[in-house]
mmCIF file of C-alpha atoms in Angstrom:
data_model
loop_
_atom_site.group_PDB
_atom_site.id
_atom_site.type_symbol
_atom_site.label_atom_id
_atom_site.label_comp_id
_atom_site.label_asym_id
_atom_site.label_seq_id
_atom_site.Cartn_x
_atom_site.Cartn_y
_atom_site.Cartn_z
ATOM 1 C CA UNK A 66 63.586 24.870 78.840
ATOM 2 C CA UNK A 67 66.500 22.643 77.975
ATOM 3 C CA UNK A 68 64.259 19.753 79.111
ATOM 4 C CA UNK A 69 61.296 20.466 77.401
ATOM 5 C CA UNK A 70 63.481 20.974 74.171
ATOM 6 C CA UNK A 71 65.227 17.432 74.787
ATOM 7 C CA UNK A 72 61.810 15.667 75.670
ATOM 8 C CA UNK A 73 60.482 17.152 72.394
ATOM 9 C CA UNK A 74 63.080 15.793 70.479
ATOM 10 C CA UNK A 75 62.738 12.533 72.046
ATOM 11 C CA UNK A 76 58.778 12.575 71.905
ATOM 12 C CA UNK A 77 56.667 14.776 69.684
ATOM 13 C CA UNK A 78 53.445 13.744 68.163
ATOM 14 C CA UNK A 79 51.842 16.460 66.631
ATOM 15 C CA UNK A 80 52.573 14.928 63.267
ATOM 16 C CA UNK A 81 52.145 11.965 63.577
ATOM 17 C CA UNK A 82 49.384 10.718 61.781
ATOM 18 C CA UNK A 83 50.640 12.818 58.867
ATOM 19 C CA UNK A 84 54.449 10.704 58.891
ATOM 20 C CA UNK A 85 52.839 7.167 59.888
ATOM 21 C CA UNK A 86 52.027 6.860 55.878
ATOM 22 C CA UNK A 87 56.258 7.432 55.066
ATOM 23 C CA UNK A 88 57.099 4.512 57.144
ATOM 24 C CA UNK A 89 54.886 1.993 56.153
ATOM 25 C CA UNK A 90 57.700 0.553 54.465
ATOM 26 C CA UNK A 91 59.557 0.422 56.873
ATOM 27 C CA UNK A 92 57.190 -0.829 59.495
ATOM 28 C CA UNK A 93 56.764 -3.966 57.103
ATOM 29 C CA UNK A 94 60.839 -4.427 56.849
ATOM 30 C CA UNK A 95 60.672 -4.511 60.362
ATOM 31 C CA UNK A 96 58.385 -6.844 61.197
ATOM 32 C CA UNK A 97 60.071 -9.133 58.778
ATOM 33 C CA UNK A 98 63.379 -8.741 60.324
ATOM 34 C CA UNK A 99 62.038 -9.140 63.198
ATOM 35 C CA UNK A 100 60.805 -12.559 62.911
ATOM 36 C CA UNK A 101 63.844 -13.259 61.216
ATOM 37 C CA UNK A 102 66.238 -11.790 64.193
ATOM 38 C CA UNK A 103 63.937 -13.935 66.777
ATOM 39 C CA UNK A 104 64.731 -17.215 64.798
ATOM 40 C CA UNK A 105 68.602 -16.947 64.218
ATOM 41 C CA UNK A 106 69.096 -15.367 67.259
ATOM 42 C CA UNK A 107 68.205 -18.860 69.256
ATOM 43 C CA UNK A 108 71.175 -20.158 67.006
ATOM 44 C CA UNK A 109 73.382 -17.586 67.275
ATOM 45 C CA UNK A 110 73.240 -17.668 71.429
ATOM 46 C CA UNK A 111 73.450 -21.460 71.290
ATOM 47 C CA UNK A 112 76.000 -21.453 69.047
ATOM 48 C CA UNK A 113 78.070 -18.823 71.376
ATOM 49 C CA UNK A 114 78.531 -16.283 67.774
ATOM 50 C CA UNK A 115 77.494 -13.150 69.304
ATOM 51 C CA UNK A 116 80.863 -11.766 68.686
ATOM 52 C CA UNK A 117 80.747 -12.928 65.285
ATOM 53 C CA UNK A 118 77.756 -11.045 64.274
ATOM 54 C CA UNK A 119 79.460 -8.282 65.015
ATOM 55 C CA UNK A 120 82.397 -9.201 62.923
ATOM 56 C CA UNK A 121 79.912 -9.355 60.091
ATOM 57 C CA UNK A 122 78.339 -6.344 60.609
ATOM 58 C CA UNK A 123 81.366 -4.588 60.005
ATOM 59 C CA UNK A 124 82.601 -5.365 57.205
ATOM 60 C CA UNK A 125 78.940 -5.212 56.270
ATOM 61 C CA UNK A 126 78.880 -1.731 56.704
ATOM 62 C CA UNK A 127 82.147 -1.444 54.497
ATOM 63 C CA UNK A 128 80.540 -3.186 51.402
ATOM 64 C CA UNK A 129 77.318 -0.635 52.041
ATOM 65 C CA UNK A 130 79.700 2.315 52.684
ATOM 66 C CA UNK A 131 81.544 1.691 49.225
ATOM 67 C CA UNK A 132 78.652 1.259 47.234
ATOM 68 C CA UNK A 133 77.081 4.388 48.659
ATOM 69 C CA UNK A 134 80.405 5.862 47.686
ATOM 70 C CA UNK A 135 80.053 4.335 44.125
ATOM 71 C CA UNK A 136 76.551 5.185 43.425
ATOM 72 C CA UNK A 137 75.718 1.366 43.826
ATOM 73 C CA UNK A 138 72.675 -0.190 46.044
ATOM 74 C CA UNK A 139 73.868 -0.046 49.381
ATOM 75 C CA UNK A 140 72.015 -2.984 50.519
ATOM 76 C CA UNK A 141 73.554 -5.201 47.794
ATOM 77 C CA UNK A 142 77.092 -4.109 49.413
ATOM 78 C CA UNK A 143 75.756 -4.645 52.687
ATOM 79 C CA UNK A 144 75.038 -8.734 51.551
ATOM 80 C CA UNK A 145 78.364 -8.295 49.459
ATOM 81 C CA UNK A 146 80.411 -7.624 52.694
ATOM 82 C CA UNK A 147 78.406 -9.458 55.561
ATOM 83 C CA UNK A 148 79.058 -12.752 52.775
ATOM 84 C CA UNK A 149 82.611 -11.951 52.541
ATOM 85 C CA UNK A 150 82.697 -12.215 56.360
ATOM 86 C CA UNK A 151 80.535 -15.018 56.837
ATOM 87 C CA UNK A 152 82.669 -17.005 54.596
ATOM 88 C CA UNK A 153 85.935 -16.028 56.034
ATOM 89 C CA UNK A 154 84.588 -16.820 59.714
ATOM 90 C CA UNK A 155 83.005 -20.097 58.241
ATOM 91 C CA UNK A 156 86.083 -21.314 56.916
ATOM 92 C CA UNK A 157 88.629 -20.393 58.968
ATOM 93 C CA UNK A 158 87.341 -19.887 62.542
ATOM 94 C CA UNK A 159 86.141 -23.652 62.356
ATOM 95 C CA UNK A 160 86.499 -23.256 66.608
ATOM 96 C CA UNK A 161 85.138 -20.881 69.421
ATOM 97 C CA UNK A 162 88.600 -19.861 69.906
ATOM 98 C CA UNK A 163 89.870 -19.309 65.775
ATOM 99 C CA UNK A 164 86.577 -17.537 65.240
ATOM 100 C CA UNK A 165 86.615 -14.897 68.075
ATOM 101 C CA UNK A 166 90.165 -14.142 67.229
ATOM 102 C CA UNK A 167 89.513 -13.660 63.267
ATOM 103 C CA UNK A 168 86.199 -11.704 64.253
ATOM 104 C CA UNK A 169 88.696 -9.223 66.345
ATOM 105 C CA UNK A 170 90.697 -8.914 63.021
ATOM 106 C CA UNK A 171 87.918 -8.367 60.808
ATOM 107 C CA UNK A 172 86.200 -6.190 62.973
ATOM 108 C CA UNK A 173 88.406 -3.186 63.157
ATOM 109 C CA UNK A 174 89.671 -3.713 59.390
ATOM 110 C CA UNK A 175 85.829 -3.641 58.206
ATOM 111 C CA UNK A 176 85.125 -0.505 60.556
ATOM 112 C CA UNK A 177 88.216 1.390 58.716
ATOM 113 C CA UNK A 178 87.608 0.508 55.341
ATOM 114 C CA UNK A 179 83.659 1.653 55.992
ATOM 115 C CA UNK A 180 85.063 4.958 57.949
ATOM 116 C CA UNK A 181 87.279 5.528 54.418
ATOM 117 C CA UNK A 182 84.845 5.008 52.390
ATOM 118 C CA UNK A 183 82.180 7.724 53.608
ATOM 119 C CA UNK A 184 85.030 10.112 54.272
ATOM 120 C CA UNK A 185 85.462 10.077 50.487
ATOM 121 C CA UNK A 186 81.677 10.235 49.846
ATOM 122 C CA UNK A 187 80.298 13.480 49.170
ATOM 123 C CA UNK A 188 76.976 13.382 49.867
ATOM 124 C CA UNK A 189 74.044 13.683 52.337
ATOM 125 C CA UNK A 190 75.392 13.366 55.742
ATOM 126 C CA UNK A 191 72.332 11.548 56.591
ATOM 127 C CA UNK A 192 73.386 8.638 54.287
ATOM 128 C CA UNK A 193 76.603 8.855 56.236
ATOM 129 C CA UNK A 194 74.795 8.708 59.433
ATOM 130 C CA UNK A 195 71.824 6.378 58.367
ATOM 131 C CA UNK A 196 74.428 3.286 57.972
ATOM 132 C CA UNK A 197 75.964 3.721 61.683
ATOM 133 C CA UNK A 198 72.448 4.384 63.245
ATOM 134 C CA UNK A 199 69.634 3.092 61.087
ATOM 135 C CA UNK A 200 67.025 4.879 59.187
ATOM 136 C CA UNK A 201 63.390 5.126 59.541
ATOM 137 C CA UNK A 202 62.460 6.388 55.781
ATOM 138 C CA UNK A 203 64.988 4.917 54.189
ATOM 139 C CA UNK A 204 63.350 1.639 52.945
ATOM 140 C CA UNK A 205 61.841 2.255 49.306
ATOM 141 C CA UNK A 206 59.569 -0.090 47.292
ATOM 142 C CA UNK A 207 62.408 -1.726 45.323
ATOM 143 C CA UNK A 208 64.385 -2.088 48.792
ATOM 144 C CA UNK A 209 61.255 -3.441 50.633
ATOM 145 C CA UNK A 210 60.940 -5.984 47.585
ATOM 146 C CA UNK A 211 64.644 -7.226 48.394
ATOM 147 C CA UNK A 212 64.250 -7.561 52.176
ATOM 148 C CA UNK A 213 60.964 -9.331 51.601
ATOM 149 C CA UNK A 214 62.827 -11.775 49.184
ATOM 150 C CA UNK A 215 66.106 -12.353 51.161
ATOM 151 C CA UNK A 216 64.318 -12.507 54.417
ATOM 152 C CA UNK A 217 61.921 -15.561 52.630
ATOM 153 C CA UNK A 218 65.606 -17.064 52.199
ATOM 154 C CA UNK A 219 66.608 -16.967 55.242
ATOM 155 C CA UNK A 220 63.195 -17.895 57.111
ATOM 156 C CA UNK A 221 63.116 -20.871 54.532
ATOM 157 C CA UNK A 222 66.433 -22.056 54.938
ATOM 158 C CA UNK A 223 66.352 -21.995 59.128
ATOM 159 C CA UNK A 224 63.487 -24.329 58.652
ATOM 160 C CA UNK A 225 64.966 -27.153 56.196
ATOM 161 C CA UNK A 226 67.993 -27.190 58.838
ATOM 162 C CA UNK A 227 66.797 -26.630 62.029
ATOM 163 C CA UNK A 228 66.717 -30.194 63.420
ATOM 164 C CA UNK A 229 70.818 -30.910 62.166
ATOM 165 C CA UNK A 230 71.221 -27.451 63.115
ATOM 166 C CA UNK A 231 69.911 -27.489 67.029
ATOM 167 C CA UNK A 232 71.521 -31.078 66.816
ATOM 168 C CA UNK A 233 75.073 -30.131 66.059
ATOM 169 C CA UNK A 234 74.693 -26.317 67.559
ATOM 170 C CA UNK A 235 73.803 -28.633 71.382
ATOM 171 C CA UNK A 236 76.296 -30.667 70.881
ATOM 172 C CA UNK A 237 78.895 -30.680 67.697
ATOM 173 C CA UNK A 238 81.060 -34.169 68.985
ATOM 174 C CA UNK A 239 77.587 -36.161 69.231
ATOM 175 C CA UNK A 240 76.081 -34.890 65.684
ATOM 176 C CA UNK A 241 79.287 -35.544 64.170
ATOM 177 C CA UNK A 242 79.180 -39.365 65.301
ATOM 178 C CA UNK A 243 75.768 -39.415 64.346
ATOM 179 C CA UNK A 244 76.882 -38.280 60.187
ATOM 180 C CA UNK A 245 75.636 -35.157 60.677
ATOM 181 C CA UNK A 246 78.254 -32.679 58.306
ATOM 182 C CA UNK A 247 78.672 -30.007 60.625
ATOM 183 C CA UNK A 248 81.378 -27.864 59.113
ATOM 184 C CA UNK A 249 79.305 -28.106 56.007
ATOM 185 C CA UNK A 250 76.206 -27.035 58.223
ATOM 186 C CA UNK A 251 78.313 -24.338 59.832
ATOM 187 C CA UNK A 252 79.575 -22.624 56.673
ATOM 188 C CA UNK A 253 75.432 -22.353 55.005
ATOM 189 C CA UNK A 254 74.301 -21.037 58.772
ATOM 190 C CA UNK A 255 77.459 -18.519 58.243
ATOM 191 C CA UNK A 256 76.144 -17.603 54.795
ATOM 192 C CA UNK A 257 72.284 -17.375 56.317
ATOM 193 C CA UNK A 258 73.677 -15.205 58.920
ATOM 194 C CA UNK A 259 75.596 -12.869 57.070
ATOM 195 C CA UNK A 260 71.888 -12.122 55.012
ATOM 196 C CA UNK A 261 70.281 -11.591 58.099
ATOM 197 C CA UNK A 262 73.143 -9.181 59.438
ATOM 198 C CA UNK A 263 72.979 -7.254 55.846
ATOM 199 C CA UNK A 264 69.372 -6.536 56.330
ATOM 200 C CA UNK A 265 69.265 -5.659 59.775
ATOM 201 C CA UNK A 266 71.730 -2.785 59.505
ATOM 202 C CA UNK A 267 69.618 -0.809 57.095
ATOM 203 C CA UNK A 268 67.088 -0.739 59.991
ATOM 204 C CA UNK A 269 69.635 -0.710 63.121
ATOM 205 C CA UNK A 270 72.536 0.587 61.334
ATOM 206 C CA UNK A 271 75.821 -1.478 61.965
ATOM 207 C CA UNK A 272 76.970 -0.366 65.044
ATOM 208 C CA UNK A 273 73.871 -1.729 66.572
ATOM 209 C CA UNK A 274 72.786 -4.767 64.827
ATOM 210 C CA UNK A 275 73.110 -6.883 67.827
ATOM 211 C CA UNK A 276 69.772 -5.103 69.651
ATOM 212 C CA UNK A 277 67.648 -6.940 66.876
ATOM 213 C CA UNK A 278 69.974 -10.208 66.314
ATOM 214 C CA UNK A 279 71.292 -11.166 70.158
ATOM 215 C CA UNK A 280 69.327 -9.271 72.827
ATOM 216 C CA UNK A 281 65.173 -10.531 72.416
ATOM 217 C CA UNK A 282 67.011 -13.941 71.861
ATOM 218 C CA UNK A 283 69.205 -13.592 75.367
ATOM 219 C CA UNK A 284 65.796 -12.440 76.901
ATOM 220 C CA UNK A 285 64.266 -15.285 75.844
ATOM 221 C CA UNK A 286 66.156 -17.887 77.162
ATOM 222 C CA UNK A 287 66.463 -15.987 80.459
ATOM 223 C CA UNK A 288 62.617 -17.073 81.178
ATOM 224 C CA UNK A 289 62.343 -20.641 79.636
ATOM 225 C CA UNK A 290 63.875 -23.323 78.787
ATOM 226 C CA UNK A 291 61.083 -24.799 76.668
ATOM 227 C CA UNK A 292 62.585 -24.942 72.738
ATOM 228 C CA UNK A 293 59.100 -23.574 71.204
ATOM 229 C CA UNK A 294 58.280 -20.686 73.577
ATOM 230 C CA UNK A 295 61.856 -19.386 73.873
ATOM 231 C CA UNK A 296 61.597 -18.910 69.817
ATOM 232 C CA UNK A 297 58.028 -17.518 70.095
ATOM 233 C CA UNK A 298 59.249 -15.282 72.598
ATOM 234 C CA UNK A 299 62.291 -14.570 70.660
ATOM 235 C CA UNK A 300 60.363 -13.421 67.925
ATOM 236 C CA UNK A 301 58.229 -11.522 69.962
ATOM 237 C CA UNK A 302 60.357 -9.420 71.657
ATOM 238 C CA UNK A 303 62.759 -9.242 68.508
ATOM 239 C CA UNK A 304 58.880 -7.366 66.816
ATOM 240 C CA UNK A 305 58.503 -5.630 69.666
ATOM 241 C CA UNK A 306 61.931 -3.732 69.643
ATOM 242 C CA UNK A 307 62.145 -3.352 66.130
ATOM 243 C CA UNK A 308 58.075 -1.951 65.872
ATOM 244 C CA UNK A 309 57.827 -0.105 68.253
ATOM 245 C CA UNK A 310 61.663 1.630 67.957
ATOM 246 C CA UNK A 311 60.029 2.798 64.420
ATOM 247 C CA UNK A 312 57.100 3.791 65.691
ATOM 248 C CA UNK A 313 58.473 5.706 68.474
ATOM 249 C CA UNK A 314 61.446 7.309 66.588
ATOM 250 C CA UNK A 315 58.801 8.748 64.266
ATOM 251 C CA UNK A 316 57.679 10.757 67.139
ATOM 252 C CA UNK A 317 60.898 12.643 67.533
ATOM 253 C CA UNK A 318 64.106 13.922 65.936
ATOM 254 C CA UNK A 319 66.576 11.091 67.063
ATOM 255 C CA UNK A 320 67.647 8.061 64.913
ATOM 256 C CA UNK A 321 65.964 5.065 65.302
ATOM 257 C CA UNK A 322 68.516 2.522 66.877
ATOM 258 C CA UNK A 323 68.011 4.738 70.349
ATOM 259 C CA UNK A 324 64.612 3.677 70.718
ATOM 260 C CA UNK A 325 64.842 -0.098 69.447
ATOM 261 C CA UNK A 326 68.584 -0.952 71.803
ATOM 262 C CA UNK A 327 66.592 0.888 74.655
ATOM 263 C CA UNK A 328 62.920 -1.178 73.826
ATOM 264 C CA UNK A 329 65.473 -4.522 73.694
ATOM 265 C CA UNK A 330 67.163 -3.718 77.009
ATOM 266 C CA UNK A 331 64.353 -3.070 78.614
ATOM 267 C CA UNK A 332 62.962 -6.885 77.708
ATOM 268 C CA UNK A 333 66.191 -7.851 78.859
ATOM 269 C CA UNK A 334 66.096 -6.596 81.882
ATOM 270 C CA UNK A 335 62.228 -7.883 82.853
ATOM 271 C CA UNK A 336 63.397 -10.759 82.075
ATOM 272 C CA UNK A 337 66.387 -11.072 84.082
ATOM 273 C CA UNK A 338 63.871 -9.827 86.816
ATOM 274 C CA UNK A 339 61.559 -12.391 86.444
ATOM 275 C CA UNK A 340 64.233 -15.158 85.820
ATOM 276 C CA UNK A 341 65.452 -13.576 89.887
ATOM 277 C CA UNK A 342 61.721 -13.773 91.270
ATOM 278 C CA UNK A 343 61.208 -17.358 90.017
ATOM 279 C CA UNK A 344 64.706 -18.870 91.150
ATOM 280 C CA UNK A 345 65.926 -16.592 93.225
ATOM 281 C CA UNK A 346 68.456 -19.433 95.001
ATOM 282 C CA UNK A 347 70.164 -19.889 91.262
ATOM 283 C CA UNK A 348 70.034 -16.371 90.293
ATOM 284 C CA UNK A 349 73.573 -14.675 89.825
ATOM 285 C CA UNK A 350 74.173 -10.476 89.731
#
């Protein structure tokens, strides 16, 4: 009995084609972010800022946990505080080593001030809840319209600065002696990050932004090495996690971040299996 009470919580689709229609929102935020978490995340692996992303997401979730506690819209605090971060890290942690160390400040002190800031909120716990874990219902028309718009930013701006960008993200020393502004470059792919961070947690949640942002990206490049079909795959997976962790979670009573880390792993983990079948000589445990 215990396990047919879990399973049904997990998976339960006698409803379902009655709650598909509340998450069509959401399935179109998604699928946006998706795409969007594909294309950065080539960037972010090649750029070695997985750590940083976290770093953002925190104090991320503080700007959208204080303007849930002042009545303000949380995904404007979410940009507010993923910005804040972006710049910080873009400015001061200039090197690998300067930006993993500020990320490990910024990370905790983001975390407490978000952790203070729904302790004094009052509300629904699920609004609590719904910025650590992600929400499946919880994209309306005006937030869809803001997602749709920031996301067009973002897409936009990846593609006037990809070529400088792969350029001085493959090698930094070259594409400086070559005039290519690369501190410049770093700070706007900071900023561009910290929108894509902001609208991933609404989805995600913060705690587990990096299942959209790092891991189809990491899966990617763990079965080729050609530029275009590691970003098509990138994308792909990043739409398959994100889809299908909405369209699953619908199903049961569990948040949705569950089903989209578990949907990402599980990429992950083909792939490493099919990166081991085809070079089994070079692959490493």
């Amino acid at each position: 009995m215990g396990l047919d009470n879990f399973l049904e919580r997990v998976i339960n689709f006698e409803d379902y084609a009655q709650l598909l229609p509340l998450v069509s929102n959401s399935l179109i935020a998604g699928a946006v972010l998706g795409v969007v978490g594909g294309l950065i995340g080539i960037f972010i692996m090649m750029r070695d800022m997985a750590f940083a992303v976290h770093g953002i997401a925190e104090l991320s979730f503080a700007g959208a946990s204080f303007a849930l506690l002042i009545g303000a819209d949380v995904v404007t605090g979410s940009v507010f505080g993923s910005l804040i971060a972006a710049l910080v890290l873009g400015v001061l942690g200039t090197r690998a080593k300067d930006r993993n160390s500020i990320t490990g400040v910024l990370m905790p002190f983001g975390l407490g001030l978000g952790i203070l800031f729904l302790s004094l909120y009052e509300g629904r716990s699920a609004n609590k809840f719904g910025l650590l874990t992600g929400q499946i219902v919880a994209v309306d028309e005006a937030q869809l319209g803001g997602t749709l718009v920031i996301s067009a930013v973002v897409i936009l701006a990846l593609i006037i600065m990809w070529r400088p960008l792969t350029y001085a993200s493959v090698d930094p020393v070259l594409a400086r002696a070559r005039g290519v502004r690369t501190s410049g470059l770093s700070i706007v792919f900071m900023v561009v990050l910290a929108l894509a961070v902001a609208m991933s947690i609404q989805v995600v949640g913060a705690l587990l932004v990096l299942a959209l942002l790092i891991t189809p990206s990491a899966a990617a490049l763990r079965v080729s090495s050609n530029p275009a079909i590691t970003v098509l795959l990138s994308v792909l997976f990043a739409l398959t996690s994100v889809v299908g962790g909405i369209l699953l979670a619908l199903g049961g009573a569990l948040p949705i971040s569950p089903y989209v880390t578990t949907i990402s792993f599980v990429i992950y983990l083909a792939c490493r299996l099919i990166e081991a079948v085809r070079s089994p000589s070079r692959h490493q445990v």
